[in-house]
mmCIF file of C-alpha atoms in Angstrom:
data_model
loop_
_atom_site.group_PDB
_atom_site.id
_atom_site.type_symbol
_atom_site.label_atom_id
_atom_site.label_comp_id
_atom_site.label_asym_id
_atom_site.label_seq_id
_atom_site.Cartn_x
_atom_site.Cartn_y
_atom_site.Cartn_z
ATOM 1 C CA UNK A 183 0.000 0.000 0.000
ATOM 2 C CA UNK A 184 1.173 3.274 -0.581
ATOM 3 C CA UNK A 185 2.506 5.352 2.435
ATOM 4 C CA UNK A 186 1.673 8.979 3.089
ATOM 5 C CA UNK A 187 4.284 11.292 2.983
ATOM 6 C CA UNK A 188 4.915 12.234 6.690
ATOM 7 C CA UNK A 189 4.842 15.958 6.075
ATOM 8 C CA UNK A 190 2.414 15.851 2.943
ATOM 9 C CA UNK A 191 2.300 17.690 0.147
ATOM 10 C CA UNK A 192 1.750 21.387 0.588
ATOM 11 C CA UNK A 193 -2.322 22.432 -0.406
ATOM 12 C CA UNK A 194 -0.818 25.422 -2.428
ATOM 13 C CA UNK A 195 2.342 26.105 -4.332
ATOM 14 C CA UNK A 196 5.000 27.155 -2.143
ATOM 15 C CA UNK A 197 6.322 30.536 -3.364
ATOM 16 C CA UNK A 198 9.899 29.901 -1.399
ATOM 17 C CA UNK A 199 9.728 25.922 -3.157
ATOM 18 C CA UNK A 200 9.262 27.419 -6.714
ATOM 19 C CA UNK A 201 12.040 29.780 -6.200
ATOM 20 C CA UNK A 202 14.661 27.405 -5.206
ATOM 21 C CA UNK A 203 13.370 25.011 -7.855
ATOM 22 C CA UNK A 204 13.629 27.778 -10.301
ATOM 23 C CA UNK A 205 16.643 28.808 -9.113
ATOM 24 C CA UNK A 206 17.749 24.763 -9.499
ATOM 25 C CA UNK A 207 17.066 24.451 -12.985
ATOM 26 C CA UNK A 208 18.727 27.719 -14.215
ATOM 27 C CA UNK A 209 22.149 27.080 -12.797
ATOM 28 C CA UNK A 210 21.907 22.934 -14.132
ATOM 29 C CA UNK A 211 20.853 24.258 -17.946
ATOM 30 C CA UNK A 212 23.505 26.660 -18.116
ATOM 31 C CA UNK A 213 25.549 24.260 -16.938
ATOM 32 C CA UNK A 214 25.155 22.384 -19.674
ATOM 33 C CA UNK A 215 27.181 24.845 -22.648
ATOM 34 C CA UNK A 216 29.324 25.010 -19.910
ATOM 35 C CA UNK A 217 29.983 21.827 -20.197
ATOM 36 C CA UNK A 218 30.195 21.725 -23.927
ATOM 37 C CA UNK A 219 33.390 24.042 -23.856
ATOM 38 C CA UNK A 220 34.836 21.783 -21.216
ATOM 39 C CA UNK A 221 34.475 18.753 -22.795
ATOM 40 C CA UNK A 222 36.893 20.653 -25.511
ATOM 41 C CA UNK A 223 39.779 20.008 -22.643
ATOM 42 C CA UNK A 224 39.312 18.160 -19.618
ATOM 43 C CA UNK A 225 37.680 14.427 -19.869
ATOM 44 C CA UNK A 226 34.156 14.019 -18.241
ATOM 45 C CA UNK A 227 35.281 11.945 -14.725
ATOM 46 C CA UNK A 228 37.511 14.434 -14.181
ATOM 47 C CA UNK A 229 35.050 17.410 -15.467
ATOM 48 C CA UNK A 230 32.781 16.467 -12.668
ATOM 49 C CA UNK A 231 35.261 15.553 -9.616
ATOM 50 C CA UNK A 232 37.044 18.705 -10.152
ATOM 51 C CA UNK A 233 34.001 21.327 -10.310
ATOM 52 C CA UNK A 234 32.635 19.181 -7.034
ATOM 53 C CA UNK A 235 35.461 19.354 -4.960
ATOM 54 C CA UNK A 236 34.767 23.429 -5.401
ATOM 55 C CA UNK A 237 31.201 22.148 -4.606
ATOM 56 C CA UNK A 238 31.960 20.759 -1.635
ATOM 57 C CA UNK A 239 34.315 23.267 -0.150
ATOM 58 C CA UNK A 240 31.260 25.802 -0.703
ATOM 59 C CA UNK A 241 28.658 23.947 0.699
ATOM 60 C CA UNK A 242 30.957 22.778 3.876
ATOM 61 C CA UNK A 243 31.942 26.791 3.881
ATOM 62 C CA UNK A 244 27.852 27.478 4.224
ATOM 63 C CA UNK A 245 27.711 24.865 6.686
ATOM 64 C CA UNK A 246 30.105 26.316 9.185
ATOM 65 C CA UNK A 247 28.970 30.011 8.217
ATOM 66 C CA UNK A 248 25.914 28.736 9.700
ATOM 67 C CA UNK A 249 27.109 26.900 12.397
ATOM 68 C CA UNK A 250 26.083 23.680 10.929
ATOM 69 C CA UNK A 251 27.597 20.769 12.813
ATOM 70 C CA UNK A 252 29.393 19.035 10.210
ATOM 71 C CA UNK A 253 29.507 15.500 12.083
ATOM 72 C CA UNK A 254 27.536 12.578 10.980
ATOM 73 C CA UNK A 255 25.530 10.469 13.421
ATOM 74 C CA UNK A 256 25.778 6.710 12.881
ATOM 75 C CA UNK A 257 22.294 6.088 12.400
ATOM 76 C CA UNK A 258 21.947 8.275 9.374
ATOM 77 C CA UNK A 259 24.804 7.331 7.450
ATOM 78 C CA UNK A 260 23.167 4.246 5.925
ATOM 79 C CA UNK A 261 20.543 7.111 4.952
ATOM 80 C CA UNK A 262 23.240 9.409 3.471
ATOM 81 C CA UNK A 263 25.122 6.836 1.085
ATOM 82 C CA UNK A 264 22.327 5.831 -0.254
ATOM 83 C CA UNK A 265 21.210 9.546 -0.703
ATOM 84 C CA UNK A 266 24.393 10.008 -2.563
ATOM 85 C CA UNK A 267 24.752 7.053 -4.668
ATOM 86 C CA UNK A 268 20.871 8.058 -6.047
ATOM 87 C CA UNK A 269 21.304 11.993 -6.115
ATOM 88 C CA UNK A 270 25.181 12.546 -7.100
ATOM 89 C CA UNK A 271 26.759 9.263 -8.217
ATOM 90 C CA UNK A 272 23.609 8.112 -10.353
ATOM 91 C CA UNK A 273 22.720 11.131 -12.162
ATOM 92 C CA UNK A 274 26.426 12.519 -12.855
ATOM 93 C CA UNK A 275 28.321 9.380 -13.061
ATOM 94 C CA UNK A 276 25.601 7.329 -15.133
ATOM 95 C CA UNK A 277 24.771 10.431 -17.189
ATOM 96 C CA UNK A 278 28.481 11.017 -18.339
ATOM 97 C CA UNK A 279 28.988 7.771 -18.895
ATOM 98 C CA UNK A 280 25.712 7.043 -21.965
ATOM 99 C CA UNK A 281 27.586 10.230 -23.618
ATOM 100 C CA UNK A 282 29.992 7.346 -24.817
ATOM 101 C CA UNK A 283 27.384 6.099 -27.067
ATOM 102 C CA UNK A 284 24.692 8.516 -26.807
ATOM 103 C CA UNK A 285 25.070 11.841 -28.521
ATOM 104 C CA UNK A 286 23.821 14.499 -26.427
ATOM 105 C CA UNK A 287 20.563 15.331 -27.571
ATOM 106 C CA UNK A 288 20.099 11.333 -27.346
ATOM 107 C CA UNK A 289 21.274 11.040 -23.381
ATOM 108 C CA UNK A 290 18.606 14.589 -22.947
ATOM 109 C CA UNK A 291 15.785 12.181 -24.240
ATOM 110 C CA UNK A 292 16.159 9.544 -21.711
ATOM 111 C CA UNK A 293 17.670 10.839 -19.132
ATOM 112 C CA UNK A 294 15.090 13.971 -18.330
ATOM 113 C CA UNK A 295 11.959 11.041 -18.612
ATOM 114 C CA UNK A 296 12.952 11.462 -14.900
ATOM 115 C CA UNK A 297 9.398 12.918 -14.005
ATOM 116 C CA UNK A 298 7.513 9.604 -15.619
ATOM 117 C CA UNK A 299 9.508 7.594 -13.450
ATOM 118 C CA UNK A 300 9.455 10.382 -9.814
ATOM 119 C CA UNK A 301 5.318 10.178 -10.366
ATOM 120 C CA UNK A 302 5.208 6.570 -10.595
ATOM 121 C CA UNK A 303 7.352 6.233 -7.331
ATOM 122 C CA UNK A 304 5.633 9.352 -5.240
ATOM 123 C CA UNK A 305 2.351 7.038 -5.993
ATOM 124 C CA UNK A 306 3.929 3.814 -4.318
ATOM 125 C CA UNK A 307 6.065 5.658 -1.744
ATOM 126 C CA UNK A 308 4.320 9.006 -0.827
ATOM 127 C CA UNK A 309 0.888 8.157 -2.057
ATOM 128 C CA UNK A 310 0.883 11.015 -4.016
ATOM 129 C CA UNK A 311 -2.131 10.801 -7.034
ATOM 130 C CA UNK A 312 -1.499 10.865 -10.423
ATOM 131 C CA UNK A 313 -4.314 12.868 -11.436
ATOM 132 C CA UNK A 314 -5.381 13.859 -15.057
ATOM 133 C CA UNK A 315 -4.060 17.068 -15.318
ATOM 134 C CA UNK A 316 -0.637 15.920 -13.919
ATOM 135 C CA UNK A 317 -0.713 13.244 -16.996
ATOM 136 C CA UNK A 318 -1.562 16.230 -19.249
ATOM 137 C CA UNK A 319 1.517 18.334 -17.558
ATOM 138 C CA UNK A 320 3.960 15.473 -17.644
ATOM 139 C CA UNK A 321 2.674 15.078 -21.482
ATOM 140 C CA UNK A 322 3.267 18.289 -22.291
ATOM 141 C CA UNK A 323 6.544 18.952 -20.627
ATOM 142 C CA UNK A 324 8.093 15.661 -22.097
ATOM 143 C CA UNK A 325 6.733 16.573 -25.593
ATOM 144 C CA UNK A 326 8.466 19.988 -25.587
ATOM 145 C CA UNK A 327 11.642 18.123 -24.611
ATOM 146 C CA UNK A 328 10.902 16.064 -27.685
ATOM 147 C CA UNK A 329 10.129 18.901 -30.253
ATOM 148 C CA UNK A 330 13.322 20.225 -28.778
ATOM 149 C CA UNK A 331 15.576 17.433 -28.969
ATOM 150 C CA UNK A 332 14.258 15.559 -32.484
ATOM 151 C CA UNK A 333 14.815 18.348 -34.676
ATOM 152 C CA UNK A 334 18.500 17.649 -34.634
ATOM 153 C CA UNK A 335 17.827 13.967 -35.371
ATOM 154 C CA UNK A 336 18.439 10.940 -33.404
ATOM 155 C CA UNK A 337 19.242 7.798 -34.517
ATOM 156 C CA UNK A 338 19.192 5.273 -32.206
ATOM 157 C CA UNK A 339 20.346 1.527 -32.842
ATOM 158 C CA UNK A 340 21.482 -1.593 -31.361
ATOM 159 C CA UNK A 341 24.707 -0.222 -31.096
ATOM 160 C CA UNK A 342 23.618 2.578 -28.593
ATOM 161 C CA UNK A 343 21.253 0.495 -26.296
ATOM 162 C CA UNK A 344 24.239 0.891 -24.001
ATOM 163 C CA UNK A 345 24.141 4.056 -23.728
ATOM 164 C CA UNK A 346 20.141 3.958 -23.525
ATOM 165 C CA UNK A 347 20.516 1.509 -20.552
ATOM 166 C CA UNK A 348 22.856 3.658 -18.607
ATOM 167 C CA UNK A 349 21.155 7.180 -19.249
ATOM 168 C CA UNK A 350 17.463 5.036 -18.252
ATOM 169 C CA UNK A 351 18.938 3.649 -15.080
ATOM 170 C CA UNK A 352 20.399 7.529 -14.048
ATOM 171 C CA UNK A 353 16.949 8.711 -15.118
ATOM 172 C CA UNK A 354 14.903 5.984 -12.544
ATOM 173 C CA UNK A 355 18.000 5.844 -10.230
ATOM 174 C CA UNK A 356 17.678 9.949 -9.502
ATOM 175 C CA UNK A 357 13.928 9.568 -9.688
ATOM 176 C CA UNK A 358 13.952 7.164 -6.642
ATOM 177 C CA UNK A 359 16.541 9.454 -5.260
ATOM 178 C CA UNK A 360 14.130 12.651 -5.560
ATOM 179 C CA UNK A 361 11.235 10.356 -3.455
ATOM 180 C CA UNK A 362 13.469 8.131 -1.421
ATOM 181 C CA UNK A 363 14.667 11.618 -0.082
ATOM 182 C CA UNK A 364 10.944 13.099 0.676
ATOM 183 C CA UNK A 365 9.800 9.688 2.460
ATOM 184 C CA UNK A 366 13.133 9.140 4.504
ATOM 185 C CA UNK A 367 15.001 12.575 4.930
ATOM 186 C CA UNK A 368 19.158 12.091 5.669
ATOM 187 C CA UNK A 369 17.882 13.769 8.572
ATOM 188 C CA UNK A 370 21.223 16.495 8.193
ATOM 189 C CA UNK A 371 21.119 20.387 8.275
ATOM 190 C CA UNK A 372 20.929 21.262 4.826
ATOM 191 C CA UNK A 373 24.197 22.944 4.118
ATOM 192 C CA UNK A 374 26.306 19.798 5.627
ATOM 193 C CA UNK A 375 23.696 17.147 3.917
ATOM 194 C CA UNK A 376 24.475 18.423 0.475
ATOM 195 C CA UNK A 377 28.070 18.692 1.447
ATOM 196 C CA UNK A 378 28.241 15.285 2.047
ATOM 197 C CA UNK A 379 25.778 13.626 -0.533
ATOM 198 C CA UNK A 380 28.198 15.711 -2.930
ATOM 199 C CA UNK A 381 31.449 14.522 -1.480
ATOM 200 C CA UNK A 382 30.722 10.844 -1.138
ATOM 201 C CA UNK A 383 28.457 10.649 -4.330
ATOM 202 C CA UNK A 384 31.453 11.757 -6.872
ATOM 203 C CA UNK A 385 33.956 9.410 -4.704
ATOM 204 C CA UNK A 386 33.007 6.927 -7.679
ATOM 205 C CA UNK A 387 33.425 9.155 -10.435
ATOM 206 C CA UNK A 388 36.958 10.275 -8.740
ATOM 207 C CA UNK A 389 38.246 6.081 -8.942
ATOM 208 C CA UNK A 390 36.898 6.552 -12.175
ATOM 209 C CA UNK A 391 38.699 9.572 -13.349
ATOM 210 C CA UNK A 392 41.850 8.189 -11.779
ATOM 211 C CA UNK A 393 41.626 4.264 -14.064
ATOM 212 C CA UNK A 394 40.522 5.963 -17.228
ATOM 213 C CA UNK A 395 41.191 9.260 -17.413
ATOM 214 C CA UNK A 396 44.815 11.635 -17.634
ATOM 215 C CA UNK A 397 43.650 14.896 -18.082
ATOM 216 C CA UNK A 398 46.262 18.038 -18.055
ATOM 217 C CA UNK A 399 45.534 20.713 -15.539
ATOM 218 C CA UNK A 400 48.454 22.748 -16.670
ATOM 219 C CA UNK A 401 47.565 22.616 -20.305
ATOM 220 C CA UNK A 402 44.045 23.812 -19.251
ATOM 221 C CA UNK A 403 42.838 27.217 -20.725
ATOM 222 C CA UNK A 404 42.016 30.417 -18.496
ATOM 223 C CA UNK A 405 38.118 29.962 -19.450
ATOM 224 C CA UNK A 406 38.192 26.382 -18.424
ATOM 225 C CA UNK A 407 39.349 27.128 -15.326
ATOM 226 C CA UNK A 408 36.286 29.913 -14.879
ATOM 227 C CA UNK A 409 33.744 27.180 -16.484
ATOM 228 C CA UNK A 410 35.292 24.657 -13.864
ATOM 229 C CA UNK A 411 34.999 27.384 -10.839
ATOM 230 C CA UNK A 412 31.283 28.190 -12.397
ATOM 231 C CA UNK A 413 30.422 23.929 -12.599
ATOM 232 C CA UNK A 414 31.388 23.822 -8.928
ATOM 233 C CA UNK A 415 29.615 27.208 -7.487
ATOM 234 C CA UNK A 416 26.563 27.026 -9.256
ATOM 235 C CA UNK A 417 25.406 23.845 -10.138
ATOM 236 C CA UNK A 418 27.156 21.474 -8.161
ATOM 237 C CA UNK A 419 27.663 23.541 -4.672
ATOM 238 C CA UNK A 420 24.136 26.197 -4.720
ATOM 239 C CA UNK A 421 21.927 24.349 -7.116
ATOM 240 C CA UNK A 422 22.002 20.877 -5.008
ATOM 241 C CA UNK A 423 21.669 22.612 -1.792
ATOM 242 C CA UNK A 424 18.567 24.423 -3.322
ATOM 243 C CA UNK A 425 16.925 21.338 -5.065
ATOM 244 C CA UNK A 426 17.040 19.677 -1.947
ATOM 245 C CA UNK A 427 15.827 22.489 0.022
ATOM 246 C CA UNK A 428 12.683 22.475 -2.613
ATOM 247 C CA UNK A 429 11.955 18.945 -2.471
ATOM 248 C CA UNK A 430 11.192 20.114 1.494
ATOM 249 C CA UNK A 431 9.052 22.125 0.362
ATOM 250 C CA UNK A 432 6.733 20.938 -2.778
ATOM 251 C CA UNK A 433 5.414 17.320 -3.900
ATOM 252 C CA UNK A 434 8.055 14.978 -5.467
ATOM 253 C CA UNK A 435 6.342 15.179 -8.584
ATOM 254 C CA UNK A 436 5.863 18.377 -9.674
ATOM 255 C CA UNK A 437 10.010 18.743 -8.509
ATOM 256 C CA UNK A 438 10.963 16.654 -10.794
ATOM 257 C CA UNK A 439 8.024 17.745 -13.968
ATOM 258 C CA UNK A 440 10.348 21.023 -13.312
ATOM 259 C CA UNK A 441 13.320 19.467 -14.230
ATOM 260 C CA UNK A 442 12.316 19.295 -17.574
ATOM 261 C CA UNK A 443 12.968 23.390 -17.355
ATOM 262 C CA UNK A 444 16.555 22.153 -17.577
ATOM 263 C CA UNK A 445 17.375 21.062 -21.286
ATOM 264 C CA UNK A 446 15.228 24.114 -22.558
ATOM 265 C CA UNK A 447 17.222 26.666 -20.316
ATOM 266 C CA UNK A 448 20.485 24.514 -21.905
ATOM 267 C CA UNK A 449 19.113 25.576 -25.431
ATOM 268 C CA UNK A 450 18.578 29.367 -24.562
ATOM 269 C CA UNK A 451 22.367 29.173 -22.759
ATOM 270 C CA UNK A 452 23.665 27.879 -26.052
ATOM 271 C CA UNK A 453 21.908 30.165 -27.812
ATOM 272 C CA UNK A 454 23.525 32.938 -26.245
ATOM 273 C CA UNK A 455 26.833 31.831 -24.888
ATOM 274 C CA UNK A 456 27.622 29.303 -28.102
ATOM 275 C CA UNK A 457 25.663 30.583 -30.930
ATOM 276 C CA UNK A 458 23.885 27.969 -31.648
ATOM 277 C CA UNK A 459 20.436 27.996 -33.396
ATOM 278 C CA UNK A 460 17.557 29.327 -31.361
ATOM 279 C CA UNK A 461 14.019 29.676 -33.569
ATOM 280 C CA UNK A 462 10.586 28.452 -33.794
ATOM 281 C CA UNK A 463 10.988 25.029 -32.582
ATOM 282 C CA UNK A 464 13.084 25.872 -29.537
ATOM 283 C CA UNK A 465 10.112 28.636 -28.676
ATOM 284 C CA UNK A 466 8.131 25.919 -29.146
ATOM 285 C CA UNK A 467 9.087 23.407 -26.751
ATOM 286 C CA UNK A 468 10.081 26.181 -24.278
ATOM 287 C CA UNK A 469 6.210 26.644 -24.123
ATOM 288 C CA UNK A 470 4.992 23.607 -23.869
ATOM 289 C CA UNK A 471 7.144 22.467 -21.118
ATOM 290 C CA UNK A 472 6.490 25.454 -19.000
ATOM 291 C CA UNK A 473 3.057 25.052 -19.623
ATOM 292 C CA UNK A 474 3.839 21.423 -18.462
ATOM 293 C CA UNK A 475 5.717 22.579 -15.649
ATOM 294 C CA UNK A 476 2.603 25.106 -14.139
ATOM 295 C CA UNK A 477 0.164 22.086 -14.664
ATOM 296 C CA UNK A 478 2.722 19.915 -12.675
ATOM 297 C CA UNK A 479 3.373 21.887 -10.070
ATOM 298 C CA UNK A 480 -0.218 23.402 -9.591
ATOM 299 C CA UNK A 481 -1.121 19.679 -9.188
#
């Protein structure tokens, strides 16, 4: 039987929630042209341990600013690795990885199905309803992200269901994560839970880096050293600590239906920063998934 969520869901939007969630998917989608000109010079393992070990000295800076205790009691730390594995070492390990086989605009279309798979476990953990306008806002949102995505074409075969597998299990993996962490909270100050999910969820990726990867730190560029300090300041140090703070605050679902913000903020960013196309089809899928997004999130 499905179990309640001890807190519930709030009865009306949380204006503080939707900030921090907007807030969230701003600093991940321009993240992601950030990442593009990274790619260009340090390998992805080492892309993401470096920008979260500025992460992490951030977020344990906040935590002591705020006189955060920075200890872990022994009871919670089953609850914090598996926190991190689903949160950090899922989503940015997992999601790296499918780029092997995946081009980009492939890994976007599985991995952000994220809310199909956060709905389906807020109903069996949190007993939250999947009502009919949250199918029509999960609808819309995923077919902007599709009007987005195919116009660049995809072609998907037997040699990429590797890279399909991996990108769907980050996609369900940091869907459970999303719930898991509204039914059983780490149970941390926020600052210091981030912190940690942060540090211990890119230990992976950092025995990863170390067996596959030689990048060249002194051969690295002056911008790649900004994009790196940007990666680690924004969305891996502020943007976790304010997605968890607004899964405190609104229902799992309509978090993770405003994920799909994420890719279409990416397209703007490149837009802008790269110069890459930005027209009718891009305006297109922008409004359907924030129409998607407002449905979602006004239940």
């Amino acid at each position: 039987m499905p179990h309640p969520d001890p807190r519930g869901p709030p009865a009306r939007p949380d204006p503080t929630g939707l900030l921090l969630l907007l807030v969230t998917v701003i600093g991940w989608g321009l993240n992601w042209p950030a990442m593009k000109l990274l790619l260009e010079e340090v390998p992805p393992f080492s892309m993401r341990v470096i920008c979260a070990a500025v992460g992490v000295a951030l977020l344990g800076a906040i935590a002591l600013r705020q006189g955060e205790a920075l200890s872990v009691p022994r009871r919670l730390w089953p609850r914090l690795v598996v926190a991190s594995l689903l949160n950090v070492t899922a989503w940015m390990g997992l999601a790296a990885f499918s780029l092997l086989w995946l081009a980009a605009a492939e890994a976007t279309i599985v991995c952000y199905t994220m809310p199909v798979w956060a709905s389906l476990f807020a109903l069996w953990l949190l007993g939250e309803r999947i009502t009919p306008r949250r199918v029509l806002a999960l609808g819309m949102g995923l077919a902007g992200l599709l009007v987005l995505v195919l116009g660049r074409g995809i072609d998907v075969g037997i040699d990429k269901l590797p890279g399909v597998a991996i990108a769907l299990t980050a996609a369900v993996l940091f869907s459970l994560g999303t719930v898991v962490g509204k039914r059983w909270p780490v149970g941390l100050p926020p600052a210091t839970s981030a912190a940690w999910q942060m540090g211990l969820g890119c230990a992976p990726l950092l025995v990863a880096a170390a067996l596959v990867e030689r990048p060249d730190p002194a051969a690295f560029s002056a911008q790649t050293w900004w994009l790196l300090l940007y990666g680690g300041l924004a969305p891996l140090g502020l943007c976790y600590l304010a997605w968890f703070a607004a899964l405190k605050r609104l229902p799992a679902s309509a978090a993770a239906a405003g994920t799909l913000l994420t890719p279409v903020v990416g397209v703007a960013g490149a837009a802008l920063f790269l110069g890459e196309p930005l027209g009718l089809r891009e305006v297109a899928a922008l409004s359907l998934t924030i129409g998607g997004v407002v449905l979602a999130i006004r239940g």
